[in-house]
PDB file of C-alpha atoms in Angstrom:
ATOM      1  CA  UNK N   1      66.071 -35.236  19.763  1.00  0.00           C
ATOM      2  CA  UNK N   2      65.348 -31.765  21.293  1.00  0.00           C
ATOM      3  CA  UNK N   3      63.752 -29.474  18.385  1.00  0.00           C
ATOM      4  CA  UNK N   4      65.177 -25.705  18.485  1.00  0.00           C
ATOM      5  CA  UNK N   5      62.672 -23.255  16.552  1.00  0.00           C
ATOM      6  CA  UNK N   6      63.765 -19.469  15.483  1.00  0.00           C
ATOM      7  CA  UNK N   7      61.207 -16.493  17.104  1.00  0.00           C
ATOM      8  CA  UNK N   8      59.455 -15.903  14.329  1.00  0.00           C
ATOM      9  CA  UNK N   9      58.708 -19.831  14.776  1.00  0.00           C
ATOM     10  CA  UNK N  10      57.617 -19.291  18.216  1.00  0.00           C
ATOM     11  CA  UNK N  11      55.936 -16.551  17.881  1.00  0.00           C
ATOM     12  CA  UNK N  12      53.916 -18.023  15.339  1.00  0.00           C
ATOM     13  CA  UNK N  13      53.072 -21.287  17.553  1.00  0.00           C
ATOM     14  CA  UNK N  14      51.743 -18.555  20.361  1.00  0.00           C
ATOM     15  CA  UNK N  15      49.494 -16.324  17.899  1.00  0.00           C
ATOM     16  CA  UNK N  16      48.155 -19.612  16.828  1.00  0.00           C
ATOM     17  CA  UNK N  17      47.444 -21.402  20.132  1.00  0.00           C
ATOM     18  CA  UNK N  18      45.888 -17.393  21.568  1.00  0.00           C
ATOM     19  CA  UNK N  19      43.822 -17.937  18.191  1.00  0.00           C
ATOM     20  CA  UNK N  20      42.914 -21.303  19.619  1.00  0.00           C
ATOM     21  CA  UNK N  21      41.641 -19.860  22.944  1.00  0.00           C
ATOM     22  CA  UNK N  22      39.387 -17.278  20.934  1.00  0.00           C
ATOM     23  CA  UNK N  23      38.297 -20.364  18.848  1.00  0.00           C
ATOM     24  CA  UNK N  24      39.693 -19.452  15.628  1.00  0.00           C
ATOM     25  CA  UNK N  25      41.938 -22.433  14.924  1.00  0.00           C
ATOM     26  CA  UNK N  26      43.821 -25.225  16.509  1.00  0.00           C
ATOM     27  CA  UNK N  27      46.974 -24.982  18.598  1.00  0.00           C
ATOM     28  CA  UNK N  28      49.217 -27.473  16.945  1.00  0.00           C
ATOM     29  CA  UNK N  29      52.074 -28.910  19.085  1.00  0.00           C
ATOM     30  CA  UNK N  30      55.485 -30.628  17.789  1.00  0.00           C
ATOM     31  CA  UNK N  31      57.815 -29.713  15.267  1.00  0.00           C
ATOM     32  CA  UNK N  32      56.715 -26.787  13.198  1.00  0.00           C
ATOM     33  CA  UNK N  33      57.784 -25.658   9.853  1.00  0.00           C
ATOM     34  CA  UNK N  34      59.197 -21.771   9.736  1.00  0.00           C
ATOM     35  CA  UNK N  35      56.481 -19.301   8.629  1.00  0.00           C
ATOM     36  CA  UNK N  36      56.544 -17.432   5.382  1.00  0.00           C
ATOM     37  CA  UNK N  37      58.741 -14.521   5.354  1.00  0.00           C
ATOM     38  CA  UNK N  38      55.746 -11.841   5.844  1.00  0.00           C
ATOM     39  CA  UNK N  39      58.351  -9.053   4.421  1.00  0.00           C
ATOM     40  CA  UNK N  40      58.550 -10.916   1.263  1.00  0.00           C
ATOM     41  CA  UNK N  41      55.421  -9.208  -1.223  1.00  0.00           C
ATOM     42  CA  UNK N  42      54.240 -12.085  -3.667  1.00  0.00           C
ATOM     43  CA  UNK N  43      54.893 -11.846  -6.890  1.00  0.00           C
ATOM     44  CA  UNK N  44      53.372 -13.146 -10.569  1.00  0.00           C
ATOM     45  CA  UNK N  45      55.525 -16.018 -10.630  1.00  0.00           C
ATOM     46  CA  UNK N  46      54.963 -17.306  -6.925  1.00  0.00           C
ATOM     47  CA  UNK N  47      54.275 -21.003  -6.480  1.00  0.00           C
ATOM     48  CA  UNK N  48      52.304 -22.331  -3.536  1.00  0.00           C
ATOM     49  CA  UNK N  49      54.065 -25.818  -1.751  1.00  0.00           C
ATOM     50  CA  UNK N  50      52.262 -28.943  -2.667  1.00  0.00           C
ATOM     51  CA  UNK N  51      48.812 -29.338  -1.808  1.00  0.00           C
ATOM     52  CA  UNK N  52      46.903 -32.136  -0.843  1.00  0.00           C
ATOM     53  CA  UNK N  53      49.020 -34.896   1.353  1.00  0.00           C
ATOM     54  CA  UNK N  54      51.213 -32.271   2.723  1.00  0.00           C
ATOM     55  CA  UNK N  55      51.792 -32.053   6.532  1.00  0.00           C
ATOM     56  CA  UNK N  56      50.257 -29.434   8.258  1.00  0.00           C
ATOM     57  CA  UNK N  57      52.167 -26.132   8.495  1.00  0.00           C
ATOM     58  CA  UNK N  58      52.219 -23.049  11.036  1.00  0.00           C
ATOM     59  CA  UNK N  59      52.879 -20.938   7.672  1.00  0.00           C
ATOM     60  CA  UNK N  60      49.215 -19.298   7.171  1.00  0.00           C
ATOM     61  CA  UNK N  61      48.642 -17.005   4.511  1.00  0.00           C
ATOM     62  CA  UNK N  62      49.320 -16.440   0.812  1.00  0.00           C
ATOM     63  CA  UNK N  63      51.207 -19.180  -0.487  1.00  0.00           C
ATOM     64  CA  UNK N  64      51.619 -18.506  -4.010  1.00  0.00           C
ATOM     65  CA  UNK N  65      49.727 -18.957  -7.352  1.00  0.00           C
ATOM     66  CA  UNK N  66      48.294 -22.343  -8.101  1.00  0.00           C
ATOM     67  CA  UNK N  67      50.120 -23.340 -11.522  1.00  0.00           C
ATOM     68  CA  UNK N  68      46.640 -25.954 -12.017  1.00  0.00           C
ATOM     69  CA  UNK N  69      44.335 -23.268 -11.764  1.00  0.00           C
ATOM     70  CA  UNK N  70      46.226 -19.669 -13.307  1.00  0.00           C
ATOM     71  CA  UNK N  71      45.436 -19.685 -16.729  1.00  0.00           C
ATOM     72  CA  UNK N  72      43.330 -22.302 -17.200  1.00  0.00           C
ATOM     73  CA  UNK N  73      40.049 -22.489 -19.696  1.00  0.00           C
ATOM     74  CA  UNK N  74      38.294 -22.268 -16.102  1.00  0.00           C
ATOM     75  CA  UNK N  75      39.809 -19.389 -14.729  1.00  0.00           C
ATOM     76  CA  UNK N  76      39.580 -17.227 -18.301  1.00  0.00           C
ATOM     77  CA  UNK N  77      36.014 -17.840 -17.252  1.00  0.00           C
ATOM     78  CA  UNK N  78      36.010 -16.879 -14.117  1.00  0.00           C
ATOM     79  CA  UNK N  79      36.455 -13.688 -11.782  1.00  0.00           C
ATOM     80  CA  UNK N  80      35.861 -10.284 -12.330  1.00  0.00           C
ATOM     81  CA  UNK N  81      34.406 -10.133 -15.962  1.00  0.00           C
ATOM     82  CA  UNK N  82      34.197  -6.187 -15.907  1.00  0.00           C
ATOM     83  CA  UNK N  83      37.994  -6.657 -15.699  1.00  0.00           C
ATOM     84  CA  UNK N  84      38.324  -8.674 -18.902  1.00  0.00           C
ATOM     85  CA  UNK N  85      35.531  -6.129 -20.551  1.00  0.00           C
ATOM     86  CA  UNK N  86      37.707  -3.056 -19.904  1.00  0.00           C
ATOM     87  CA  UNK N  87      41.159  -4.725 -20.878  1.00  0.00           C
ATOM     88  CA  UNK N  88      42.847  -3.185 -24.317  1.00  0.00           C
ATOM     89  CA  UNK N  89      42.624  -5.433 -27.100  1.00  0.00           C
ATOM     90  CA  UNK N  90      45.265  -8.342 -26.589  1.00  0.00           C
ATOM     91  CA  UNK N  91      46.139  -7.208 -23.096  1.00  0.00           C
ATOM     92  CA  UNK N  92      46.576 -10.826 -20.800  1.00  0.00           C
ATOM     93  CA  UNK N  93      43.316 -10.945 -18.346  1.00  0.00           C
ATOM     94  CA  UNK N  94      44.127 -11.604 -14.819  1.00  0.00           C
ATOM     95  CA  UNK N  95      43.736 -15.323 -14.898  1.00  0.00           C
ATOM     96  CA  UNK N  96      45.801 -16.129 -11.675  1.00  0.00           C
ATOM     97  CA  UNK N  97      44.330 -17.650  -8.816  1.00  0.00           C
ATOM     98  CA  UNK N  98      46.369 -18.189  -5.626  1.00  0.00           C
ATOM     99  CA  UNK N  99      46.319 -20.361  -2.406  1.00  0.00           C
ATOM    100  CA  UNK N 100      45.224 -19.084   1.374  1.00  0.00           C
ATOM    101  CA  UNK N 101      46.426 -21.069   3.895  1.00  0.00           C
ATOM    102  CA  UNK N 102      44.896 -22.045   7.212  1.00  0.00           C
ATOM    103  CA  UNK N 103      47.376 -21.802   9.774  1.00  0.00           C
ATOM    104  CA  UNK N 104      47.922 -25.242  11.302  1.00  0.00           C
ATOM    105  CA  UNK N 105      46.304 -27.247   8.480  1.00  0.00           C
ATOM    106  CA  UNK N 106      46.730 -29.428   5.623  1.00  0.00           C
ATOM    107  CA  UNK N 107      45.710 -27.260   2.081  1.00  0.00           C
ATOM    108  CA  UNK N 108      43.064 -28.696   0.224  1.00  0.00           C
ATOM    109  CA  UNK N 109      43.950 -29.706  -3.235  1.00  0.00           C
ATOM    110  CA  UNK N 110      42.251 -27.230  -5.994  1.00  0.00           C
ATOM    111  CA  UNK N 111      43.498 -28.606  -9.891  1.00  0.00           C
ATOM    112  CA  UNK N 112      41.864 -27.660 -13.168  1.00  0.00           C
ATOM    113  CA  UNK N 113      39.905 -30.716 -14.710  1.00  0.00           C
ATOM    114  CA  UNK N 114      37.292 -31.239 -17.354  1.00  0.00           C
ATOM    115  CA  UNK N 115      34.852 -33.023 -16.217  1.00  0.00           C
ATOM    116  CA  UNK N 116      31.238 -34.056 -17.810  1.00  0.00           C
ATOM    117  CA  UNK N 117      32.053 -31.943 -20.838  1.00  0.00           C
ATOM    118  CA  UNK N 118      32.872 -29.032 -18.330  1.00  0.00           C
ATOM    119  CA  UNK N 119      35.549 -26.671 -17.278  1.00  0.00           C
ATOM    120  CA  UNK N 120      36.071 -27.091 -13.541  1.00  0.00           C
ATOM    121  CA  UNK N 121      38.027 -26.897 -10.588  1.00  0.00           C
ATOM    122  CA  UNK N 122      38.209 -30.418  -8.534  1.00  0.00           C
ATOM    123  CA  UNK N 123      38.739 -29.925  -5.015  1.00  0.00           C
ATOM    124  CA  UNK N 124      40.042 -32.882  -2.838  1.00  0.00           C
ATOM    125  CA  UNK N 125      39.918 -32.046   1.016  1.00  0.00           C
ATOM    126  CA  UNK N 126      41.832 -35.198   2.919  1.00  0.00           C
ATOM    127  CA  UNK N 127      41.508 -33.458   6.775  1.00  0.00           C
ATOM    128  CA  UNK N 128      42.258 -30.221   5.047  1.00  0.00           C
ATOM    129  CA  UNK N 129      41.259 -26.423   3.989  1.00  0.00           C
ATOM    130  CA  UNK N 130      42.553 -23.936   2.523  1.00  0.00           C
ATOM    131  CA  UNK N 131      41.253 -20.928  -0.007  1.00  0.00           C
ATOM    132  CA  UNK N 132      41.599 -21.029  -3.675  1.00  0.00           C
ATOM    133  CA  UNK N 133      41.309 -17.118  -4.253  1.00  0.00           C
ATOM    134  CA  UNK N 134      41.115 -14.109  -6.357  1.00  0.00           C
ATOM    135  CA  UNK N 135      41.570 -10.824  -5.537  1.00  0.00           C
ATOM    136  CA  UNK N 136      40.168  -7.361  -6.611  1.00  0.00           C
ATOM    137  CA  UNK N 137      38.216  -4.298  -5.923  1.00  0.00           C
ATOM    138  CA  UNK N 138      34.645  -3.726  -7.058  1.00  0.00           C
ATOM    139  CA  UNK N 139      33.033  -0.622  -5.081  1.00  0.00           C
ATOM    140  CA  UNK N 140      30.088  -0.831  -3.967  1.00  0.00           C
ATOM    141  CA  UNK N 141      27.824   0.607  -6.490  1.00  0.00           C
ATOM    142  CA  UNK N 142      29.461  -0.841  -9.033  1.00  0.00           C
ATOM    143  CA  UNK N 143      27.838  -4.653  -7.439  1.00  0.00           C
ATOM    144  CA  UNK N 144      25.866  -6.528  -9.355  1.00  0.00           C
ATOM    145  CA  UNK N 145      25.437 -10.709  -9.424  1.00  0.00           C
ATOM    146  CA  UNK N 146      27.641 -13.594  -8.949  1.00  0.00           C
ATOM    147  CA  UNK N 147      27.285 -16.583 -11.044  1.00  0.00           C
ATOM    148  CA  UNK N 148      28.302 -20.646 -10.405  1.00  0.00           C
ATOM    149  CA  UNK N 149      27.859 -23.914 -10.295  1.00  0.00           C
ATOM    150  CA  UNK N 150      28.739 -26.899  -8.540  1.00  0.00           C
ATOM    151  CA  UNK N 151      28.645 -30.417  -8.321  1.00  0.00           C
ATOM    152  CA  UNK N 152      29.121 -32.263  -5.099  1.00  0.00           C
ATOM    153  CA  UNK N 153      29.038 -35.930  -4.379  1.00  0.00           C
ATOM    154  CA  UNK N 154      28.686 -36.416  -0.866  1.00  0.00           C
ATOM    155  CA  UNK N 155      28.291 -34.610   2.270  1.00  0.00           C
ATOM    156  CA  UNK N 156      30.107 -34.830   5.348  1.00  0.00           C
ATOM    157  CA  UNK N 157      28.967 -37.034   8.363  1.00  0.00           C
ATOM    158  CA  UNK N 158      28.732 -35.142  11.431  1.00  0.00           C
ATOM    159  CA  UNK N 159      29.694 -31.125   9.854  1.00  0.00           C
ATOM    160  CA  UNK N 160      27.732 -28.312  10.655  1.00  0.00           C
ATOM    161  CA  UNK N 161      27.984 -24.861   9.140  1.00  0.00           C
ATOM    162  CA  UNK N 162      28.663 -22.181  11.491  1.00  0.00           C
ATOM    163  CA  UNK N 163      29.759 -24.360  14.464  1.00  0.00           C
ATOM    164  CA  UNK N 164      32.827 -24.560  16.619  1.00  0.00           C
ATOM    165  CA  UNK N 165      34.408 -27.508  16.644  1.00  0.00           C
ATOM    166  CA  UNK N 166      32.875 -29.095  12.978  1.00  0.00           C
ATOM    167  CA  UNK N 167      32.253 -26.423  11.082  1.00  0.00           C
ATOM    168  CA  UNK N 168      33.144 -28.156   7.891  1.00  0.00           C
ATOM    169  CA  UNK N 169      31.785 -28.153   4.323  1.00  0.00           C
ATOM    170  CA  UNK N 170      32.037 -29.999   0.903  1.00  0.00           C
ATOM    171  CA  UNK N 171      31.440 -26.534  -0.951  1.00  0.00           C
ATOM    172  CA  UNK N 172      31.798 -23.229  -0.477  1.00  0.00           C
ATOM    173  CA  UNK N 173      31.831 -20.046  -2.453  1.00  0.00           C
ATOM    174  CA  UNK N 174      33.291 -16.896  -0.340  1.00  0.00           C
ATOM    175  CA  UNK N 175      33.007 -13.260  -0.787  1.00  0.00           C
ATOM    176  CA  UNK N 176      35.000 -11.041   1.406  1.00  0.00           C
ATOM    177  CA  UNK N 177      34.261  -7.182   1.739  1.00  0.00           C
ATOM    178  CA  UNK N 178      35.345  -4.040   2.931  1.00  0.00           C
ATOM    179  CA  UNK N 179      33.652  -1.783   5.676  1.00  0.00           C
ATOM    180  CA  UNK N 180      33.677   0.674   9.019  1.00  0.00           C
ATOM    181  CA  UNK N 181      36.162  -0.833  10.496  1.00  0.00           C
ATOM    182  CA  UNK N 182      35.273   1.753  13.347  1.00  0.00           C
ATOM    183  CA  UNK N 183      32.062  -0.674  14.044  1.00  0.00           C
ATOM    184  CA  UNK N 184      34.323  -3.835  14.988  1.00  0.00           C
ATOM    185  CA  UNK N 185      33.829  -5.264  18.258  1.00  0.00           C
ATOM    186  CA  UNK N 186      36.638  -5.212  20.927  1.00  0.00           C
ATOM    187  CA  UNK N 187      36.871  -8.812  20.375  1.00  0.00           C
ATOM    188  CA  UNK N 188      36.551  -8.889  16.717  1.00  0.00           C
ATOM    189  CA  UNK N 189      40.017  -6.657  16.502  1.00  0.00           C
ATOM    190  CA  UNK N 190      41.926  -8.255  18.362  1.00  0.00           C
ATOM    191  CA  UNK N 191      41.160 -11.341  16.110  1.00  0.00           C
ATOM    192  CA  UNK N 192      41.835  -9.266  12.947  1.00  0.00           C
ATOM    193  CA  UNK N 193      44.917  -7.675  14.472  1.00  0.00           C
ATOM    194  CA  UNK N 194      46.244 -11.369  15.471  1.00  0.00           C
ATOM    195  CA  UNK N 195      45.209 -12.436  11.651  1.00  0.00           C
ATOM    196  CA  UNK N 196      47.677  -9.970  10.521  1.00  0.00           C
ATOM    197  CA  UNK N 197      50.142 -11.223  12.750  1.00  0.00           C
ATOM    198  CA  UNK N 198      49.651 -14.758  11.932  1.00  0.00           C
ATOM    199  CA  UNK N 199      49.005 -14.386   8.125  1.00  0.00           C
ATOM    200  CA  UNK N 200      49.888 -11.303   7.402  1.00  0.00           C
ATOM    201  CA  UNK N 201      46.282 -10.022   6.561  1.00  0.00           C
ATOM    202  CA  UNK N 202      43.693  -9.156   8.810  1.00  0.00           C
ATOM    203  CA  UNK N 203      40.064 -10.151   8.680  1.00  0.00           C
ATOM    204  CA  UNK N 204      38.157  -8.794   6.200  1.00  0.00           C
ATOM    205  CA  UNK N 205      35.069  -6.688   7.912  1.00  0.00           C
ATOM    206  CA  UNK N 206      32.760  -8.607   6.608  1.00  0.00           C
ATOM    207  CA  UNK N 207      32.532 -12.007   4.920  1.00  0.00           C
ATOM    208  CA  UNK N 208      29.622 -13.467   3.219  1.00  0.00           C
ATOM    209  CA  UNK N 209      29.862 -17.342   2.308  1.00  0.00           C
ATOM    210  CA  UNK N 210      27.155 -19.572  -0.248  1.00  0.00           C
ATOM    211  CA  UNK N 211      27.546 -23.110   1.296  1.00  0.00           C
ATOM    212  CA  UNK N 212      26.119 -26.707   1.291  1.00  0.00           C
ATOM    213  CA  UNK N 213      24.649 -27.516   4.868  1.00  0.00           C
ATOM    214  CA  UNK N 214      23.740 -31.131   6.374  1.00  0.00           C
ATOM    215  CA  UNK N 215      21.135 -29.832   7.884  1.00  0.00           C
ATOM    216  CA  UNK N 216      20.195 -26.247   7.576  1.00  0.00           C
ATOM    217  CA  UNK N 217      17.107 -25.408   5.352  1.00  0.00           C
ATOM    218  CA  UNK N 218      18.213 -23.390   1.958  1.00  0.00           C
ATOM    219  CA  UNK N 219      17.760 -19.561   2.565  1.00  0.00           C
ATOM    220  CA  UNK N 220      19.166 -19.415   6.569  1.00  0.00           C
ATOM    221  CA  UNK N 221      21.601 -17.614   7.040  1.00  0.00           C
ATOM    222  CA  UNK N 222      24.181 -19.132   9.150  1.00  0.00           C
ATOM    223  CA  UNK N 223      26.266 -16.953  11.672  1.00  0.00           C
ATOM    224  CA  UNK N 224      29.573 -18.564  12.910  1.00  0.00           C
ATOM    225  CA  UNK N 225      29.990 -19.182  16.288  1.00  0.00           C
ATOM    226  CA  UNK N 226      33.843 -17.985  16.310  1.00  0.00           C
ATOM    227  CA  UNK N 227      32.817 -14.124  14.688  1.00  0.00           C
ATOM    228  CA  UNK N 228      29.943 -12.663  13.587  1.00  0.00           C
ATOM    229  CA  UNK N 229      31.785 -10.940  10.568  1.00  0.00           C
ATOM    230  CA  UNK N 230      31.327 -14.656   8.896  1.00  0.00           C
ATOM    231  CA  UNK N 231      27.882 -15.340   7.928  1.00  0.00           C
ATOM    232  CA  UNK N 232      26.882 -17.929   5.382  1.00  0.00           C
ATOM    233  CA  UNK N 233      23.464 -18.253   3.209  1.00  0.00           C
ATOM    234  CA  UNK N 234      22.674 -21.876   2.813  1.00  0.00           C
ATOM    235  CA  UNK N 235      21.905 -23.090  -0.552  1.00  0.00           C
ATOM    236  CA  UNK N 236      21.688 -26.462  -0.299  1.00  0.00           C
ATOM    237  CA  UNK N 237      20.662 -28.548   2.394  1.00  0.00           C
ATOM    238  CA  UNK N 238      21.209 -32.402   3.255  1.00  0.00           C
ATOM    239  CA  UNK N 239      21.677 -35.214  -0.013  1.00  0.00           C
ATOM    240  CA  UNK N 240      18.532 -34.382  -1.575  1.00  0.00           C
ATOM    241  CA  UNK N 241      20.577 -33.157  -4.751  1.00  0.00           C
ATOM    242  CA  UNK N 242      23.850 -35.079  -4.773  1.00  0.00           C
ATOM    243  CA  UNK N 243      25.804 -35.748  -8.240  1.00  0.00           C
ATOM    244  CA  UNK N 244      23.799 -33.362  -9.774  1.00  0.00           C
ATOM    245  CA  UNK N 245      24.961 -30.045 -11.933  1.00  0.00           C
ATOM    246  CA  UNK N 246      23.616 -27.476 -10.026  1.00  0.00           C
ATOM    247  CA  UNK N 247      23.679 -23.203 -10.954  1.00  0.00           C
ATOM    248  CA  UNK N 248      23.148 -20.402  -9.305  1.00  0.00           C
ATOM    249  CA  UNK N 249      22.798 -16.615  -9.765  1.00  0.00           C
ATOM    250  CA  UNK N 250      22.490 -14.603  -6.857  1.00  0.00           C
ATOM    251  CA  UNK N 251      22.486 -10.284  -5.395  1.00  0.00           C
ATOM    252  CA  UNK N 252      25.159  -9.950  -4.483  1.00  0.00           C
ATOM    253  CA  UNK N 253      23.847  -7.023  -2.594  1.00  0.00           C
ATOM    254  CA  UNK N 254      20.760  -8.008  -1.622  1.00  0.00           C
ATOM    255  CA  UNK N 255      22.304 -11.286  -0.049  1.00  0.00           C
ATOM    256  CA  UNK N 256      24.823  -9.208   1.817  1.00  0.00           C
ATOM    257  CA  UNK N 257      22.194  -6.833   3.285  1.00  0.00           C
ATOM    258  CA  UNK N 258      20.559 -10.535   4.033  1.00  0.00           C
ATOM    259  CA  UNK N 259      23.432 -11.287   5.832  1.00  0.00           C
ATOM    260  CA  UNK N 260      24.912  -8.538   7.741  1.00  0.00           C
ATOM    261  CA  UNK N 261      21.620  -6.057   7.769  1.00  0.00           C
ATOM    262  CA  UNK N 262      23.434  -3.241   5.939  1.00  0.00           C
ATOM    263  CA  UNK N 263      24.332  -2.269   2.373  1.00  0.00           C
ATOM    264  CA  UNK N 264      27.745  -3.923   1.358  1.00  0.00           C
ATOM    265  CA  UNK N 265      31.082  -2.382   1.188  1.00  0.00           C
ATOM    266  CA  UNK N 266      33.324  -2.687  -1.530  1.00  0.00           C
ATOM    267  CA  UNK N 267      33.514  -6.133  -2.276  1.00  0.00           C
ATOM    268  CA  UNK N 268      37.849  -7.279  -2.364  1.00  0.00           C
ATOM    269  CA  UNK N 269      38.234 -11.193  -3.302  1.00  0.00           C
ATOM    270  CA  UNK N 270      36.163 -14.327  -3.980  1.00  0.00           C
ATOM    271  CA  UNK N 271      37.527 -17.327  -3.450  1.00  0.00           C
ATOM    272  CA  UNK N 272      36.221 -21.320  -3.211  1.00  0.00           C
ATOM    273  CA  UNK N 273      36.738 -23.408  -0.087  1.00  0.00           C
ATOM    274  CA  UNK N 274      36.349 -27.150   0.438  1.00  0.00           C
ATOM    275  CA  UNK N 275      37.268 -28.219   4.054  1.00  0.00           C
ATOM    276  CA  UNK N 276      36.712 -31.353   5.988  1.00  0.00           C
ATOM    277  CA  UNK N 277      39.948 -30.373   8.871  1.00  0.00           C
ATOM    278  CA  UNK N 278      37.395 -30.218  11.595  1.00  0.00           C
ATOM    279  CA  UNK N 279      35.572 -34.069  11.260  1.00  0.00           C
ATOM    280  CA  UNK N 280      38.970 -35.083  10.011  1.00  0.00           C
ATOM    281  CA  UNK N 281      37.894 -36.747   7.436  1.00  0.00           C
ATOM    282  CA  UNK N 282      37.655 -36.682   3.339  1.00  0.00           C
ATOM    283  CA  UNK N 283      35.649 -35.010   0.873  1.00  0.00           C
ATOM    284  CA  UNK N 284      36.195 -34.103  -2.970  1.00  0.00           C
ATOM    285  CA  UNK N 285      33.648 -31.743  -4.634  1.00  0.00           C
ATOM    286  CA  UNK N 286      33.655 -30.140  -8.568  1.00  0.00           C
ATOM    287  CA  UNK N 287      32.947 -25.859  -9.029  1.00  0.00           C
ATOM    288  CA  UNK N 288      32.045 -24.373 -12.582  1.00  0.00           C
ATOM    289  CA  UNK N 289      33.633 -21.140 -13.536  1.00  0.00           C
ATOM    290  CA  UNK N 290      32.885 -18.375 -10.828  1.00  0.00           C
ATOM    291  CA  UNK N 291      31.709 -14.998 -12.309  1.00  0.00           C
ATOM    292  CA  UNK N 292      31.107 -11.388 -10.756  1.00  0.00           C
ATOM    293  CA  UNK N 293      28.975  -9.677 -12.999  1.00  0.00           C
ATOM    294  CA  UNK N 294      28.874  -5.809 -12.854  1.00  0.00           C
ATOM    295  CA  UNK N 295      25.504  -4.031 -12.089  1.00  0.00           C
ATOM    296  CA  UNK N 296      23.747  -2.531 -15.529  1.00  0.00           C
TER     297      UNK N 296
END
């Protein structure tokens, strides 16, 4: 049976296979689902498709507002807390959290669960990724510290952070940030301005990820081979501290200026990522309530 696809279909299927050349993301081939209508602004009551099991999709971007996360115990935890500070008495606090698609890939699954007398989020990568996100605006001298925790079972054979073809991870926690946009490489907008395209966002300047590495001692700071706007700090390195609890409070400033070697723009959306699409394989991994605290 001969498969006819509309433009926007097409054009989708290019953008992602010139993304492929520049190492961003695979170019998948066959039948394609249509893309989301990028004219269509999301709303409060958006739903993302199923997660998990899913076949992949060329659809990247936004894909609605995970009903097992929004307006959970964990998400009136988590987030911006200087939001929920400054909110009039018995005014709802943002709790929704939505779904960023990979273009070409399976979503991870993100669903509320207690677990070990906890409120979490349990992640459940099968050959997938996918952000579960928040956004907002905190300027920059308004930064302070991020708080969370995370609990991770296993690692995954053969990933590395950072790296082109496995660049996989059974945790992550992701900050993305404003900047000069002016100090962009040639290369690095064209990739933003075939982001926007493709997902109808381009790339943040900057983004600054806390991850679990197989091999990378804690404290490097990992640049990825496809852009240099994503660098991660490593945390946690190798199985030394599986099935453990495990918390953190860090700068955020400090880490960014760790990172990128200059103070931070405003900081626009943090979001949790558990991927295993490279190595093709399967991971599942538990995350605490994530907090951005305000500077005193």
């Amino acid at each position: 049976m001969k498969h006819r696809f509309s433009q926007p279909v097409r054009r989708a299927a290019a953008l992602a296979c010139l993304l492929g050349l520049l190492g961003l993301t695979g170019c998948a081939l066959g039948p394609l689902a249509p893309p989301a209508d990028a004219s269509a602004a999301p709303s409060a009551n958006s739903e993302p498709a199923a997660q998990g099991d899913e076949p992949p999709s060329m659809a990247g971007g936004f894909a609605g507002y995970s009903p097992s996360v929004s307006g959970t115990a964990w998400a009136a935890q988590s987030g911006r807390i200087a939001a929920r500070a400054a909110a009039p008495a018995g005014a709802p606090a943002n709790l929704n959290w939505e779904i960023f698609r990979s273009p070409g890939k399976a979503l991870t699954q993100y669903d509320y669960a207690r677990e070990d007398g906890r409120d979490t989020v349990r992640a459940v990568s099968k050959a997938s990724a996918g952000l579960l996100r928040q956004r907002f605006r905190v300027e920059p001298q308004q930064l302070g510290r991020v708080r969370f925790s995370w609990r991770v079972p296993q690692t995954i054979a053969g990933a590395r952070v950072g790296a082109s073809d496995n660049d996989d991870a059974p945790v992550r926690v992701v900050m993305a940030f404003e900047g000069d946009r002016s100090k962009l490489s040639t290369k690095t907008a064209l990739i933003s301005e075939l982001s926007r395209l493709l997902v109808n966002e381009e790339l943040p300047y900057a983004t600054l990820a806390y991850v679990w590495s197989n091999v990378d001692a804690p404290g490097t700071v990992v640049h990825n081979a496809r852009t240099d706007r994503i660098r991660s700090i490593v945390l946690e390195s190798g199985e030394q501290r599986l099935n453990q609890w495990l918390e953190y409070e860090r700068d955020i400033r400090a880490d960014y200026i760790k990172a990128f070697g200059e103070p931070p723009g405003a900081l626009i959306s943090i979001a949790l990522l558990t991927d295993s699409d490279s190595m093709q394989g399967a991971v599942r991994a538990w995350y605490g309530p994530v907090q951005v605290v305000p500077a005193p």
